[in-house]
CSV table of C-alpha atoms in Angstrom, one decimal:
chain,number,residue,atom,x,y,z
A,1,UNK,CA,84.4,116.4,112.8
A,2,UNK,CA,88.1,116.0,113.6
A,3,UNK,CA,89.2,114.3,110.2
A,4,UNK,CA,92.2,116.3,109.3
A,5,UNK,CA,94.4,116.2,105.7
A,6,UNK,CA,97.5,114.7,105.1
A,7,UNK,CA,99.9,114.8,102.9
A,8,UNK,CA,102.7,112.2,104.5
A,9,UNK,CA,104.3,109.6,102.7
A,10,UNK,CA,103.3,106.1,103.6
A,11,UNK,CA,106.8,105.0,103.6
A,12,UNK,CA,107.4,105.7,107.1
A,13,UNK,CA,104.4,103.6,108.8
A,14,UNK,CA,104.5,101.1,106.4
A,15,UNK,CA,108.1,100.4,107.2
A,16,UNK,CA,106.9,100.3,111.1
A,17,UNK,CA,104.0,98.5,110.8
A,18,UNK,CA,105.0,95.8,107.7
A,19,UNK,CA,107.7,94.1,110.1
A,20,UNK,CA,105.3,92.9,112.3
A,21,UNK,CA,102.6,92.3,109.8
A,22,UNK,CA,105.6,89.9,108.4
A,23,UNK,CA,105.5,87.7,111.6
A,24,UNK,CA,101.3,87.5,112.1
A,25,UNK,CA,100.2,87.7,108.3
A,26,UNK,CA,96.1,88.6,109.6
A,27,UNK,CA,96.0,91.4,112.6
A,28,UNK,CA,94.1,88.5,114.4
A,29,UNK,CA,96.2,88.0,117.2
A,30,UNK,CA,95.2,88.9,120.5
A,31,UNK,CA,97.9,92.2,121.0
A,32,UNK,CA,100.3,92.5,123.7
A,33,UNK,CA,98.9,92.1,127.5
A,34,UNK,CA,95.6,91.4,126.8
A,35,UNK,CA,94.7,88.2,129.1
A,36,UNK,CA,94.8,90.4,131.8
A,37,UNK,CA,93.4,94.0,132.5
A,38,UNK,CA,93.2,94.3,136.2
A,39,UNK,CA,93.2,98.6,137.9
A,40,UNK,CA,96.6,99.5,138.6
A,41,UNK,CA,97.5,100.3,142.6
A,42,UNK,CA,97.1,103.9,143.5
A,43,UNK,CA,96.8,107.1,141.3
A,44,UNK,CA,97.7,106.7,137.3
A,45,UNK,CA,98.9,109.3,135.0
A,46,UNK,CA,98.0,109.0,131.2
A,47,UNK,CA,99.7,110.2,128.6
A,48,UNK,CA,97.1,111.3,125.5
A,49,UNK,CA,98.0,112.8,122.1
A,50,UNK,CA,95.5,114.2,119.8
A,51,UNK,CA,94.4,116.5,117.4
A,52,UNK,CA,90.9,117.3,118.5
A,53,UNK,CA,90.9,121.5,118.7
A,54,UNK,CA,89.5,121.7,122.6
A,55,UNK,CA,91.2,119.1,123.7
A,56,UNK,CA,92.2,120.6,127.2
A,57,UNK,CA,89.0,121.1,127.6
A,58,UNK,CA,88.1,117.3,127.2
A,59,UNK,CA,89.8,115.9,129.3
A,60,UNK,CA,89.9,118.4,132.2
A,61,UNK,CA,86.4,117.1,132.1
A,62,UNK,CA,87.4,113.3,132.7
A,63,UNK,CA,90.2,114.7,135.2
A,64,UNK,CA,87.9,116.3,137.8
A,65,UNK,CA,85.2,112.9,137.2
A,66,UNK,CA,88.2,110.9,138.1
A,67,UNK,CA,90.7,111.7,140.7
A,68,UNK,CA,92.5,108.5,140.5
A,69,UNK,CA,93.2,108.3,136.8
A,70,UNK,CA,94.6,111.6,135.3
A,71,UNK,CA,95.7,112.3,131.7
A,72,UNK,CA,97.7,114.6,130.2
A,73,UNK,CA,96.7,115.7,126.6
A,74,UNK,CA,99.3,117.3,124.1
A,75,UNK,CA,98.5,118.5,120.5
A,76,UNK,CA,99.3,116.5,117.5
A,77,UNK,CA,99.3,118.9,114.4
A,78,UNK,CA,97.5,118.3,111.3
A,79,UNK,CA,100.0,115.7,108.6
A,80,UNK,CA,102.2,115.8,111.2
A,81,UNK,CA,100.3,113.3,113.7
A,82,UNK,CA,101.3,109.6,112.3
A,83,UNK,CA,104.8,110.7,111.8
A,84,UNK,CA,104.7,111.5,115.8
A,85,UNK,CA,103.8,108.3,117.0
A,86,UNK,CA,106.4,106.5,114.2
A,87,UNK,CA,109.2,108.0,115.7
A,88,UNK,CA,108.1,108.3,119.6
A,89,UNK,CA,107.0,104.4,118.7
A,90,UNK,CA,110.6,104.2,117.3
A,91,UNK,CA,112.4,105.9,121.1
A,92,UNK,CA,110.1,103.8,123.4
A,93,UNK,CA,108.0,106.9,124.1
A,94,UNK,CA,104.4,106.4,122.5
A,95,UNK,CA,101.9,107.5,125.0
A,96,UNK,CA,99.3,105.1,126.4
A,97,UNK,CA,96.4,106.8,124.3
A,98,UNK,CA,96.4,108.4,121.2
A,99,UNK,CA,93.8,109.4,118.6
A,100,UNK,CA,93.6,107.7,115.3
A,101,UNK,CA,91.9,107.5,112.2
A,102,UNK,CA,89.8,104.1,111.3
A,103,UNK,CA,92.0,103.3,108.0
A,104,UNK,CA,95.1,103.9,109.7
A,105,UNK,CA,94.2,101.1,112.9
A,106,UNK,CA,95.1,98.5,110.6
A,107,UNK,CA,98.9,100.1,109.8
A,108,UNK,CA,99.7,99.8,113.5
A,109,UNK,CA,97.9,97.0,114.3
A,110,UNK,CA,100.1,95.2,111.6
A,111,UNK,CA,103.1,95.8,113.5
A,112,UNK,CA,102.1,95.1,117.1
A,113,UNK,CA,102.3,98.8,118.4
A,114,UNK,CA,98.5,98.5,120.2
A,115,UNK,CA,97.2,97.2,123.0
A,116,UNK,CA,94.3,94.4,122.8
A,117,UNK,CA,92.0,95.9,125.7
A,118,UNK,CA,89.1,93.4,124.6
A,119,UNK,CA,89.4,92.0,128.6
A,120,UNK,CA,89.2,95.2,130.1
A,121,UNK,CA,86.1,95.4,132.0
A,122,UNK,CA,85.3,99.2,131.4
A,123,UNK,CA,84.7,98.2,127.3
A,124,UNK,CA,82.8,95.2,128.0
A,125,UNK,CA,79.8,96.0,126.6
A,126,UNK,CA,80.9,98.5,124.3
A,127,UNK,CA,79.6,96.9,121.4
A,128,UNK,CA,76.3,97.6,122.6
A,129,UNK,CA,77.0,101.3,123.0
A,130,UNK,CA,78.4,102.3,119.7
A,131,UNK,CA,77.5,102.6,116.0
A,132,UNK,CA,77.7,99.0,115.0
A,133,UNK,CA,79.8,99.7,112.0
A,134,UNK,CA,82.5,101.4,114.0
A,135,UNK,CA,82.9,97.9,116.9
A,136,UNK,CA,84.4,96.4,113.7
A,137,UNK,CA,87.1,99.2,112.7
A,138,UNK,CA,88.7,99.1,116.1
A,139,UNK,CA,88.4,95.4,116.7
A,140,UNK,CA,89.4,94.5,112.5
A,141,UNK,CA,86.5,91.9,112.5
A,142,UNK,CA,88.1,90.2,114.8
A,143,UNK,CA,88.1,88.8,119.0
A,144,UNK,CA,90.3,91.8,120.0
A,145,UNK,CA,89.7,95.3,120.4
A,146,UNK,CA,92.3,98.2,119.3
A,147,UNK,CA,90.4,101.4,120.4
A,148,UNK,CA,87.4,102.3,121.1
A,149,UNK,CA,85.4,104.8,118.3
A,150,UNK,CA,84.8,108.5,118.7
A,151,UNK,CA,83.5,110.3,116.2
A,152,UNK,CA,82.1,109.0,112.5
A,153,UNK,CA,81.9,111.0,108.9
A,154,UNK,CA,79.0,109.2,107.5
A,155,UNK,CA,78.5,110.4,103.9
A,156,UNK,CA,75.5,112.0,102.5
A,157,UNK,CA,74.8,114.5,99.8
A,158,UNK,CA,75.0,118.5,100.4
A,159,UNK,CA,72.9,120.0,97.7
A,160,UNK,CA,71.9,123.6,96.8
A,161,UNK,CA,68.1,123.4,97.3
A,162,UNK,CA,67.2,126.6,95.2
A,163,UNK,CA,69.2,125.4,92.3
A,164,UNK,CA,67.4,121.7,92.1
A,165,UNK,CA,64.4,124.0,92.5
A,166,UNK,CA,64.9,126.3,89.8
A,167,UNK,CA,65.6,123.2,87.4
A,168,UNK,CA,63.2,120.9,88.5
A,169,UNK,CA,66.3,118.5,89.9
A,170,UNK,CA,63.9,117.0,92.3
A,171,UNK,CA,65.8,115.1,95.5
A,172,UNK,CA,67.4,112.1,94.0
A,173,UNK,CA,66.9,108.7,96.3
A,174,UNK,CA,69.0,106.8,93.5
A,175,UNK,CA,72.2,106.9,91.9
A,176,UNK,CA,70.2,106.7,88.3
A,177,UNK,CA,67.9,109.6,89.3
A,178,UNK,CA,71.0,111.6,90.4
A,179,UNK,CA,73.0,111.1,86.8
A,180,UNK,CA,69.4,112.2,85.1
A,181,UNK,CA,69.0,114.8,87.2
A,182,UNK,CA,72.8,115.4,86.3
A,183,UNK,CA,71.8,115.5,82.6
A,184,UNK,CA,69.6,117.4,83.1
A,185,UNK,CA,71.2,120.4,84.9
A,186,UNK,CA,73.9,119.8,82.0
A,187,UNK,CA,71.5,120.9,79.0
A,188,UNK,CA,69.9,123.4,81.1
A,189,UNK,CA,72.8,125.3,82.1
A,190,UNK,CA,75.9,124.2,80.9
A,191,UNK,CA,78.2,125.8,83.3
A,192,UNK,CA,76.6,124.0,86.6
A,193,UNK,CA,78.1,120.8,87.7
A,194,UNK,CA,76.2,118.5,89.8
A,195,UNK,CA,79.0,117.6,91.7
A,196,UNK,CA,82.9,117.7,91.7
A,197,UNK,CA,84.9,114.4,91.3
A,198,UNK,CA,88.6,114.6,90.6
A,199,UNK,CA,91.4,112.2,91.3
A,200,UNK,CA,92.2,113.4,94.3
A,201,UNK,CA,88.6,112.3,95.6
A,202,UNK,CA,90.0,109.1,96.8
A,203,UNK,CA,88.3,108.8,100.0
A,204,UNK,CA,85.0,109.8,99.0
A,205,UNK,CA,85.3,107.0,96.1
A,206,UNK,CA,86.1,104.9,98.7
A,207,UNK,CA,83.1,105.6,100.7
A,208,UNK,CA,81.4,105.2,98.0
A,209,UNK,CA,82.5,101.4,97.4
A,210,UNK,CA,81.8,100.8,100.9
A,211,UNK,CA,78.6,101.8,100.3
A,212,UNK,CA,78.1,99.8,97.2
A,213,UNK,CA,78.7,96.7,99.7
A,214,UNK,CA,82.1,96.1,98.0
A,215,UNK,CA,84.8,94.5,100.8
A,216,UNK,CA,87.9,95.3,98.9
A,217,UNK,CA,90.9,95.2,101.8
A,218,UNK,CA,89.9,91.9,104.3
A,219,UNK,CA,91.5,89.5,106.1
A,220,UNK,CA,91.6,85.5,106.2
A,221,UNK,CA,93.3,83.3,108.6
A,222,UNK,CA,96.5,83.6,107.4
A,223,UNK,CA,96.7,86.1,104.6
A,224,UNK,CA,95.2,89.6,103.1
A,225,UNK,CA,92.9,89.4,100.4
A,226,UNK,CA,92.4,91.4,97.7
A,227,UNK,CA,89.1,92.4,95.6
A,228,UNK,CA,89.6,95.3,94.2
A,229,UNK,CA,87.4,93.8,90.7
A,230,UNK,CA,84.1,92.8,92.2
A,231,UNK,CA,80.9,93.5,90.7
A,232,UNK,CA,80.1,96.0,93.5
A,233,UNK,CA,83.5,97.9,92.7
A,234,UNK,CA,83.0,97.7,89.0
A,235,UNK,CA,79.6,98.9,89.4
A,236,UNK,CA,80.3,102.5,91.1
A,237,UNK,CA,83.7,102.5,88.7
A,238,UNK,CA,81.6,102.0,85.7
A,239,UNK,CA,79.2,104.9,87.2
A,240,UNK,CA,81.6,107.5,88.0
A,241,UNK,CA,83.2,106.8,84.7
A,242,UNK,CA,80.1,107.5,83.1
A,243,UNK,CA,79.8,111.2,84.8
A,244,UNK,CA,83.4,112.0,84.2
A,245,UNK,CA,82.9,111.1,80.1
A,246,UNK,CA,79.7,113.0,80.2
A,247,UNK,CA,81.1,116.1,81.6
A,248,UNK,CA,78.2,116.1,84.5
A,249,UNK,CA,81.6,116.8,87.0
A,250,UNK,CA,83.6,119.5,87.7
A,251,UNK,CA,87.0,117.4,87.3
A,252,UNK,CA,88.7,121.1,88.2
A,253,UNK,CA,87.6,121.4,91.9
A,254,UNK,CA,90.1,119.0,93.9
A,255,UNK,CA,88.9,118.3,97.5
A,256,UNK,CA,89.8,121.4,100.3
A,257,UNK,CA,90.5,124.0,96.8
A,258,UNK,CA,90.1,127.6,95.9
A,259,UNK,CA,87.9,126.4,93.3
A,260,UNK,CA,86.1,123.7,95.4
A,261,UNK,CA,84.8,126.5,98.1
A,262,UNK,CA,84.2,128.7,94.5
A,263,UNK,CA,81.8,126.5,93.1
A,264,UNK,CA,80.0,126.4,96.6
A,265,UNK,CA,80.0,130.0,96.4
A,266,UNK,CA,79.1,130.9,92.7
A,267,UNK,CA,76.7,128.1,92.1
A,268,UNK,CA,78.7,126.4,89.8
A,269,UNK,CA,79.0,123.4,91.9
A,270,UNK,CA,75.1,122.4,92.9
A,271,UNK,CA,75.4,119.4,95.0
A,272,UNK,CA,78.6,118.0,97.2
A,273,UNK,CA,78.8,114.4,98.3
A,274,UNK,CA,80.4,114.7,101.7
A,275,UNK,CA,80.9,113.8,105.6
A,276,UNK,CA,79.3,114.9,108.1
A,277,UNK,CA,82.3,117.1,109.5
A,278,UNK,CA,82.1,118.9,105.7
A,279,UNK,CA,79.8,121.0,107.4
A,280,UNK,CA,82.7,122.8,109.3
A,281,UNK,CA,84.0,123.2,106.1
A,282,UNK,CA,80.9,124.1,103.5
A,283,UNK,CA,79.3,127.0,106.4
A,284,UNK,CA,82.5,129.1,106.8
A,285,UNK,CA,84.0,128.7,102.8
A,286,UNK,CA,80.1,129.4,101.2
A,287,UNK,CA,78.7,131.8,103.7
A,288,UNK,CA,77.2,134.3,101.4
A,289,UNK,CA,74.5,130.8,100.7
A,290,UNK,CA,73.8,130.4,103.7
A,291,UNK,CA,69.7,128.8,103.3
A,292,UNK,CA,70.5,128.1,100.1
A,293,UNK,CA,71.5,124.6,101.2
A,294,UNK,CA,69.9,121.0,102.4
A,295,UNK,CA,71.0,117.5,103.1
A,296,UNK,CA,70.0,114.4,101.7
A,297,UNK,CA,70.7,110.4,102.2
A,298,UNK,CA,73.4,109.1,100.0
A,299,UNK,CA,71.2,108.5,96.1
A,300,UNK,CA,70.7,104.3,97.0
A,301,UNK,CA,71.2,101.6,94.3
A,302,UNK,CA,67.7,100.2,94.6
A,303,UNK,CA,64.9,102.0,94.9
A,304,UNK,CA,63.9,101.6,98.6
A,305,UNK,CA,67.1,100.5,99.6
A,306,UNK,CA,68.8,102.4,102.9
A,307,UNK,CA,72.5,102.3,102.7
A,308,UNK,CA,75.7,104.2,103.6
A,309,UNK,CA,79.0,105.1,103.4
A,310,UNK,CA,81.5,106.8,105.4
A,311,UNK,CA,84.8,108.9,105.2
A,312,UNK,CA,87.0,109.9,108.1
A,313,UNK,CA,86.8,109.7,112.0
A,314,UNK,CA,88.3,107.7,114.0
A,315,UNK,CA,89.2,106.3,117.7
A,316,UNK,CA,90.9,106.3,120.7
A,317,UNK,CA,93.8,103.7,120.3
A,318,UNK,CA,95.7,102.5,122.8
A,319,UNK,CA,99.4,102.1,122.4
A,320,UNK,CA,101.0,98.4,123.2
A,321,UNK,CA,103.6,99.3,125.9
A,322,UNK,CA,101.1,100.7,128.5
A,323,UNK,CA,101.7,99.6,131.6
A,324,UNK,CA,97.9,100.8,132.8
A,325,UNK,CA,95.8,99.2,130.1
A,326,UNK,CA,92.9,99.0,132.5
A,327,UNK,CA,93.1,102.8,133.1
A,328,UNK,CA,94.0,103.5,129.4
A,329,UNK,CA,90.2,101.5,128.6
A,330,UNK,CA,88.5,103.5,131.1
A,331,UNK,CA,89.6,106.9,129.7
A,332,UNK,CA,89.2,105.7,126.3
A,333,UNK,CA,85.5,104.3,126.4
A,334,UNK,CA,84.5,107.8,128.5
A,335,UNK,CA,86.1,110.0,125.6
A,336,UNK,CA,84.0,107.8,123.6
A,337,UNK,CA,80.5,107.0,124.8
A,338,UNK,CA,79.8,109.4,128.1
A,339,UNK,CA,77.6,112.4,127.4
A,340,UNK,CA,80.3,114.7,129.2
A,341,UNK,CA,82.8,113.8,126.7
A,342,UNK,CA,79.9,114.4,124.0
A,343,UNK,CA,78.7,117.4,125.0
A,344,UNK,CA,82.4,118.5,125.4
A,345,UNK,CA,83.0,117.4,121.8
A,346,UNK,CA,80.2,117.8,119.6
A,347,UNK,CA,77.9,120.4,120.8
A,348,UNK,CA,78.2,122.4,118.4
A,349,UNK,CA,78.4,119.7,115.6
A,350,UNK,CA,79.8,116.5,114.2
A,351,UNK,CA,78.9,113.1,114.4
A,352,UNK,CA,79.4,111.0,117.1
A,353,UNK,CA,80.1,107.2,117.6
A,354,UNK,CA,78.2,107.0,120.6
A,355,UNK,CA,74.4,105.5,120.6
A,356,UNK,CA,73.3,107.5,123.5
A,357,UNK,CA,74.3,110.6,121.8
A,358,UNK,CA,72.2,109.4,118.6
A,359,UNK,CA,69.6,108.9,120.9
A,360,UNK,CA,69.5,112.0,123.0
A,361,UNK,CA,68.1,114.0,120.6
A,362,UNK,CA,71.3,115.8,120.0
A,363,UNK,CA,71.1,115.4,116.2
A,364,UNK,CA,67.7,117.3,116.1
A,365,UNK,CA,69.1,120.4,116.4
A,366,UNK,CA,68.1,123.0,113.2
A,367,UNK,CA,71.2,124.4,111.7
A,368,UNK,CA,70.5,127.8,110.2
A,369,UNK,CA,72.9,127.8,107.8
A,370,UNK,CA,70.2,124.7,106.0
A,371,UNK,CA,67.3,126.9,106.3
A,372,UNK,CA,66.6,125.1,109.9
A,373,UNK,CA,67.0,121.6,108.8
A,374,UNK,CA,68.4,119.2,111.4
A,375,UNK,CA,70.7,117.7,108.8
A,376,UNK,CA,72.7,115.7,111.4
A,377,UNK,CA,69.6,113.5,111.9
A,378,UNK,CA,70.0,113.3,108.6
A,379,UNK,CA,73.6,111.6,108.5
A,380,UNK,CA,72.7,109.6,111.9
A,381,UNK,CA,70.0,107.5,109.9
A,382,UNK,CA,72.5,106.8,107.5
A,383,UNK,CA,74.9,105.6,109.9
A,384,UNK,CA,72.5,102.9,111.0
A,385,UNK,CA,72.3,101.8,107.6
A,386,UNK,CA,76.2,101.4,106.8
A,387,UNK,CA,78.0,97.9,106.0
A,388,UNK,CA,79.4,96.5,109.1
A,389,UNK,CA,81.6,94.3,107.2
A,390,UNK,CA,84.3,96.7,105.8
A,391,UNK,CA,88.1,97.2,106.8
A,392,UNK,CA,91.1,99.0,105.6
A,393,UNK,CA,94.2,97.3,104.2
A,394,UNK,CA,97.6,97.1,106.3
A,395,UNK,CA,99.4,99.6,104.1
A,396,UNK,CA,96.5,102.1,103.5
A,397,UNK,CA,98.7,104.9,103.1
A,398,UNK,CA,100.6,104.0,100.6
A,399,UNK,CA,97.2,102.2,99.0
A,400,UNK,CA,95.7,105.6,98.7
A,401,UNK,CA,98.6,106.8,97.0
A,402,UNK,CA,98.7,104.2,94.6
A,403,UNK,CA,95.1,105.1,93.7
A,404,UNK,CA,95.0,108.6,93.4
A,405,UNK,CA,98.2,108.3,90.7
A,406,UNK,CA,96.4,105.7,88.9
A,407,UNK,CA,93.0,108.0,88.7
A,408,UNK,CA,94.1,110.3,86.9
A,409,UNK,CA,94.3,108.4,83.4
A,410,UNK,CA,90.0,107.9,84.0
A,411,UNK,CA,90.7,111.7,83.8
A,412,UNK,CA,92.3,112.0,80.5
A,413,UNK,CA,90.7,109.2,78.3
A,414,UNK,CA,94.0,106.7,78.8
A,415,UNK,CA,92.1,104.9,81.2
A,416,UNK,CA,89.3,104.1,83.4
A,417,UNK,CA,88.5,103.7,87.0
A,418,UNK,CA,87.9,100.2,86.8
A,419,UNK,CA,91.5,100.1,85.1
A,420,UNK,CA,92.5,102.0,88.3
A,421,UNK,CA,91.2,100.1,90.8
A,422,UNK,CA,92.9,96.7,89.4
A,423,UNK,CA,96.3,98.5,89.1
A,424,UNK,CA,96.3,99.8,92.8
A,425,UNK,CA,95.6,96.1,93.4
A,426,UNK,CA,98.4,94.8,91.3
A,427,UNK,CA,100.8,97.6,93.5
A,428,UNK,CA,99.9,96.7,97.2
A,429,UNK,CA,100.1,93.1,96.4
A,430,UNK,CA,103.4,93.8,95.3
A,431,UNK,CA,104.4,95.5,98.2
A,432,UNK,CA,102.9,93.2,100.9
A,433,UNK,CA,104.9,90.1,98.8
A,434,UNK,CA,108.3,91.9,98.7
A,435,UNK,CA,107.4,91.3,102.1
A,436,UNK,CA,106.8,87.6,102.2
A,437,UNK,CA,103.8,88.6,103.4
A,438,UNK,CA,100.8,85.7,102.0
A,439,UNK,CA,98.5,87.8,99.7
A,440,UNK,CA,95.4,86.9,97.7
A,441,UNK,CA,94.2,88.1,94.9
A,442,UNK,CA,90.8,88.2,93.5
């Protein structure tokens, strides 16, 4: 729901996050202050930066629940937001709380700038209350705990139900079901894509691998590994390779276009594989087919087998430096897990991180725009069934980049995915050991 674009250059965070990643080679350590947590004497005053659109109306919510601990929100603007907290990081002037994307935890992890809050009573338990997937991107698989999670963008696949009517398409369950059913729109009607896939889809091929059960970013004791050439990432490379040379895609429609939010429109495009927050992006820019659309589980592997992936969201991170970590936990579980801050959020849509909002029947809601079809139900099941297990590397940003340049010869016949995939490898591992940073490779 509140993923946003970007468009920064990695070169700033990395250079902020890749000293301290220099001195503690895994994020494993347990983060400034965090043996004790103990309530500050009298009444605290937050400082919260974010980019969530009714913000003030948030947390004027927690403020009148909780007289004693007060926060101040201020608006973080679109690609500007990780540039902000590099240079108020940079003047000693981070605020205590800030909002922050799962892949980019690891970035400022790396370098010391957050606060372990793991001993903070408040999150105790906050395992228990979240979408188990999302405990492990704000704690990095490890002891310690970074942020708590907010919202999710579990992946699932937007599809034009008259079209897959009118050619007998059928609901795929499986990726091989979804390529025949992609051959089969192709003879058919030659100027219908099943999908769009261009190299800028670099998150949602991503999601993908994560989905495939591939672990390509982790870390050991003492160094980040590698494994970017696995079977499970070969497997979806070797896939997607497949639709590109088959011309089932439209390789035309980059992610957030003109011609994306055309293909919705025209029918040229029958099927998106997106987030849940998509949907604040597929009602407003294909209004005119408006019933014309359904939701569906991610196509599986195996026959049978429930699995998912995920792309954006993020969490509540809490900036090393506080001097109220206790309060800073309280605020930041709340915004995560109490219905207040859920209704507040996600009433009229999105995805939460919270197991109580799963389970309040908030996600059975019919949209109209889906002929009536509660398709948020739809993306929590999915949720439920997503790998635990994955992480993000230390230098994401620049990762991404790497990947996106390296896509575009599976584009043009000089390449191939899988011949992408190990040459983004080959590039972080060259950064993080300019570094003297300990890297394995797989």
């Amino acid at each position: 729901m509140f993923h946003r674009t970007r468009t920064i250059a990695g070169a700033a965070v990395l250079a902020l996050t890749m000293g301290g990643l220099a001195a503690c080679a895994a994020p494993a350590s347990n983060g400034a202050g965090s043996d004790e947590c103990a309530p500050s004497d009298g009444k605290v005053t937050l400082t919260y930066w974010s980019w969530i659109p009714n913000i003030d109306d948030v947390v004027a919510e927690f403020n009148a629940s909780h007289p004693d601990i007060q926060v101040e929100a201020s608006s973080i603007v679109g690609d500007e937001a990780y540039q902000n907290y590099f240079n108020a990081l940079k003047a000693g002037k981070a605020p205590d709380v800030g909002q922050m994307e799962y892949d980019r935890i690891p970035e400022f992890r790396a370098g010391d700038h957050l606060q372990n809050i793991v001993n903070c009573e408040p999150v105790a338990d906050l395992a228990d209350r979240v979408v188990p997937w999302t405990y492990n991107q704000v704690s990095l698989g490890t002891d310690s705990l970074y942020a708590t999670p907010t919202d999710i963008g579990t992946l699932g696949l937007y599809y034009r139900t008259d079209i897959f009517e009118q050619y007998g398409l059928g609901t795929p369950t499986t990726w091989d079901e979804y390529m025949a059913a992609a051959e089969k729109l192709k003879a058919a009607n030659p100027s219908i894509s099943i999908t769009s896939f261009a190299p800028q889809d670099t998150s949602t091929l991503q999601g993908l691998v994560w989905q495939a059960g591939a672990t390509p970013y982790t870390y050991s004791d003492d160094s980040f590994v590698l494994d970017m050439k696995s079977e499970a990432m070969n497997k979806v490379a070797d896939y997607w390779q497949q639709m590109i040379d088959k011309g089932f895609v439209d390789t035309a429609a980059t992610p957030f276009s003109p011609a994306l939010y055309a293909g919705w429109n025209d029918g040229t495009i029958a099927s998106y594989i997106g987030p849940s927050w998509m949907d604040f992006l597929l009602q407003p820019n294909a209004a005119n087919t408006a019933g014309k659309w359904g939701v569906l589980p991610l196509p599986a592997w195996e026959k049978g087998q429930a699995s998912g992936g995920n792309w954006g969201g993020g969490g509540t991170a809490v900036f090393a430096g506080t001097e109220h970590p206790y309060e800073a936990a309280v605020f930041a579980d709340w915004l995560s897990t109490s219905s207040e801050a859920n209704e507040a959020m996600f009433s009229t849509g999105g995805q939460s991180a919270s197991l109580a909002w799963a389970e309040s029947g908030a996600y059975d809601k019919p949209i109209p725009f889906y002929n009536d079809q509660p398709i948020f139900s739809v993306f929590a099941e999915s949720a439920d069934a997503t790998d635990t297990s994955f992480q993000w590397a230390p230098d994401q940003t620049n990762l991404n980049g790497y990947l996106q340049d390296a896509l575009s010869g599976a584009f043009d016949g000089s390449s191939t995915i899988k011949d992408a995939f190990a040459t983004t490898q080959s590039k972080v591992a060259a950064d993080l050991e300019s570094l003297s940073i300990p890297v394995e490779e797989k």
